[in-house]
Short mmCIF file of C-alpha atoms in Angstrom, two decimals:
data_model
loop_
_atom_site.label_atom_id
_atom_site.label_comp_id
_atom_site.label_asym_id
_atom_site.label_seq_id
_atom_site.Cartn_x
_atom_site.Cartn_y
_atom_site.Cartn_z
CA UNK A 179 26.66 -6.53 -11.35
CA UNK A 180 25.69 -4.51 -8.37
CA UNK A 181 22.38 -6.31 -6.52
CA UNK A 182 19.98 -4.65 -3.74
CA UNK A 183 17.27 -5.55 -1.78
CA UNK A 184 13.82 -5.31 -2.80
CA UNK A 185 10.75 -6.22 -0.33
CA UNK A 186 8.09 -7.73 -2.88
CA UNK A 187 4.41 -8.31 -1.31
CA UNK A 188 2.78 -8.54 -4.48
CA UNK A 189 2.72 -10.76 -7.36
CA UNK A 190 6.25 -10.44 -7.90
CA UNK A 191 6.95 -12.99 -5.11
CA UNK A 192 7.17 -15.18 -7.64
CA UNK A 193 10.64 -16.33 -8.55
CA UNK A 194 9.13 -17.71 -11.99
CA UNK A 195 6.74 -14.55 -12.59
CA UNK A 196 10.67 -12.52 -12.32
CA UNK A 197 11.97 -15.10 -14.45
CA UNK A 198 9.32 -14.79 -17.05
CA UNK A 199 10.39 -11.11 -17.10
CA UNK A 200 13.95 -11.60 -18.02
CA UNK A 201 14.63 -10.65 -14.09
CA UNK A 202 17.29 -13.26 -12.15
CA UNK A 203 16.35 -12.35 -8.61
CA UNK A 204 18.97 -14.25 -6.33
CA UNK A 205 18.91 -14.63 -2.77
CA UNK A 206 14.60 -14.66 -1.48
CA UNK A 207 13.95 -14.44 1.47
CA UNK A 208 10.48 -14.30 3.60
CA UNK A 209 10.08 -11.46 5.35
CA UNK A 210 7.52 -9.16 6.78
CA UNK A 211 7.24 -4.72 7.39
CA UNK A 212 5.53 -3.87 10.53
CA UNK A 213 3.31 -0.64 10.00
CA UNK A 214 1.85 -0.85 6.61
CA UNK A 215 -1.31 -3.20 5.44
CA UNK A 216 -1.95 -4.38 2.01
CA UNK A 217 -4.57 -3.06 -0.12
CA UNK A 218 -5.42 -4.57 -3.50
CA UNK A 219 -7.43 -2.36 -6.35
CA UNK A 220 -6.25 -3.34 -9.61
CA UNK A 221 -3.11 -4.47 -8.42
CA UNK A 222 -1.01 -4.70 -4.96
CA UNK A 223 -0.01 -1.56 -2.80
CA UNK A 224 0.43 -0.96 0.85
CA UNK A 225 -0.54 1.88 3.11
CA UNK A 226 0.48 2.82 6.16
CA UNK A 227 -1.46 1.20 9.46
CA UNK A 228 0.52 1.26 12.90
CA UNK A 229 -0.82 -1.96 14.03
CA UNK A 230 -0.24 -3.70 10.31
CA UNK A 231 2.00 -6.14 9.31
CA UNK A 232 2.47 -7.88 6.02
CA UNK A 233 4.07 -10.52 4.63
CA UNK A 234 6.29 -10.93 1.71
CA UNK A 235 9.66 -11.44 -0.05
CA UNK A 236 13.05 -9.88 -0.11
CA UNK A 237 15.05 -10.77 -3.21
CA UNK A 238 18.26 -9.29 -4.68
CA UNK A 239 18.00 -7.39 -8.10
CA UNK A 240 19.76 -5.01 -10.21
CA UNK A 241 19.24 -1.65 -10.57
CA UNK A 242 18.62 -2.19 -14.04
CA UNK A 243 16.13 -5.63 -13.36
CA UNK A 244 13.65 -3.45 -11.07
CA UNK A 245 13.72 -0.42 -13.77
CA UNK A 246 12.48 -3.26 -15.88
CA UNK A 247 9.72 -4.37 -13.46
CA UNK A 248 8.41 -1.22 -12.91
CA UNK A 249 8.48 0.46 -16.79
CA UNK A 250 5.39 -1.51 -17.48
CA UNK A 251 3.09 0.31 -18.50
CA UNK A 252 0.44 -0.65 -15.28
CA UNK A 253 3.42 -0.37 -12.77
CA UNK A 254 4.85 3.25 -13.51
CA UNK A 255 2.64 4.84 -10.90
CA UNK A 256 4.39 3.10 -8.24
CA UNK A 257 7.51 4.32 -6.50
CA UNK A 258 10.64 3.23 -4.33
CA UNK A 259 10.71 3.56 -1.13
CA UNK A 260 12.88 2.65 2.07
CA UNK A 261 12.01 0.08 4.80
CA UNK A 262 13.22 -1.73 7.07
CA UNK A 263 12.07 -5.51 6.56
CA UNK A 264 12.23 -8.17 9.39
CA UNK A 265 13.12 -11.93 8.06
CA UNK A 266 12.51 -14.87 9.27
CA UNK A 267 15.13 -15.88 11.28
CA UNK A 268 14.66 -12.17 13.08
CA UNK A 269 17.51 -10.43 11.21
CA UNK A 270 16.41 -6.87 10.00
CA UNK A 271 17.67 -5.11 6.78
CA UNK A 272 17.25 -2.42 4.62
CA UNK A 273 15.34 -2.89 1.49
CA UNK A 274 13.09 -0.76 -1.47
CA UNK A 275 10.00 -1.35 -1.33
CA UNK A 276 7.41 0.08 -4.44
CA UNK A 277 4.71 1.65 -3.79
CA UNK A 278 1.48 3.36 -5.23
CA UNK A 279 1.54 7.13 -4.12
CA UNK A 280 -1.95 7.08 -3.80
CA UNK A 281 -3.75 3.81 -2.98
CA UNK A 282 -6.64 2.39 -5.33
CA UNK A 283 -9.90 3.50 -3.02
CA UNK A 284 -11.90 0.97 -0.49
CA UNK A 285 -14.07 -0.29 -2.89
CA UNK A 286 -11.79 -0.91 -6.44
CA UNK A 287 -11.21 -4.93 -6.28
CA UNK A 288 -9.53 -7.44 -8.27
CA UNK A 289 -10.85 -10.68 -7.32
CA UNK A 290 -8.35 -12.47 -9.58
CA UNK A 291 -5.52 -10.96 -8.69
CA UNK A 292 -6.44 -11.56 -4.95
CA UNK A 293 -7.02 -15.14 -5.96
CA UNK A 294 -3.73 -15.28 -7.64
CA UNK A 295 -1.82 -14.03 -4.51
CA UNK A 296 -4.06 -16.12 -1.80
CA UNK A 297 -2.41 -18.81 -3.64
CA UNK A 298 0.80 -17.72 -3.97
CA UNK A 299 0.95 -16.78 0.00
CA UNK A 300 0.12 -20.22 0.79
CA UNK A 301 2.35 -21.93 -1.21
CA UNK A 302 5.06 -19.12 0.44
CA UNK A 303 4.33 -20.30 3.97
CA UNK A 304 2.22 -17.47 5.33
CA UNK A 305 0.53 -17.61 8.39
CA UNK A 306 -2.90 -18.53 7.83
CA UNK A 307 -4.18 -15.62 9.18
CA UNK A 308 -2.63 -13.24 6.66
CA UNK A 309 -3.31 -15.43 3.86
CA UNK A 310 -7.32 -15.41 4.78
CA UNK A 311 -6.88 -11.13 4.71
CA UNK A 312 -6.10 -11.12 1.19
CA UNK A 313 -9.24 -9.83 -0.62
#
């Protein structure tokens, strides 16, 4: 079966979260998009910001594994889009990345789910810096 990159900043970082969801993501990787900064309202999305940069994961799916991600009912707002993400060890490659359309507005929070990820970035390696943004 046919496998692409995905760039994951959110929750679905989280190797056993995919799992969990019947999704065998192969091949994460840590890896980071210049020009976009994360913005959490019920969930994850990022917007665009010249000077941003966030963190996250690339992993290699199926066509048919991210159609199953992002049927749920809370993720069918978001949408695939095309970036260029920058791993670790400096390589750059193409990836999908999903998207809200419109992000949740400055003041719609989710302190759990920001909990949830703080943790998650940490035990991922983040620099500190990022993980102390998440909010």
């Amino acid at each position: 079966m046919r496998k692409i990159d995905a760039f994951f900043y959110g929750l679905f970082m989280d190797k056993d979260l995919l799992e969990s969801k019947g999704v065998n993501a192969t091949n994460l990787r840590v890896a980071s998009l210049s020009g976009f900064q994360l913005r959490i309202g019920n969930r994850a999305t990022l917007i665009p910001n010249p000077s941003g940069k966030v963190f996250g994961v690339v992993a290699s799916l199926s066509h048919d594994e991210l159609e199953q991600l992002y049927s749920e009912l809370s993720l069918r707002a978001y949408r695939p889009e095309a970036v260029l993400a920058q791993l670790s060890d400096g390589e750059v490659l193409a990836a999908l990345c999903f998207n809200l359309p419109e992000p949740p507005a400055a003041d719609e929070q989710n302190p759990e789910y920001a909990s949830r990820l703080r943790s998650l970035a940490e035990r991922l390696n983040f620099p500190a810096k990022y993980v102390a943004s998440i909010r």
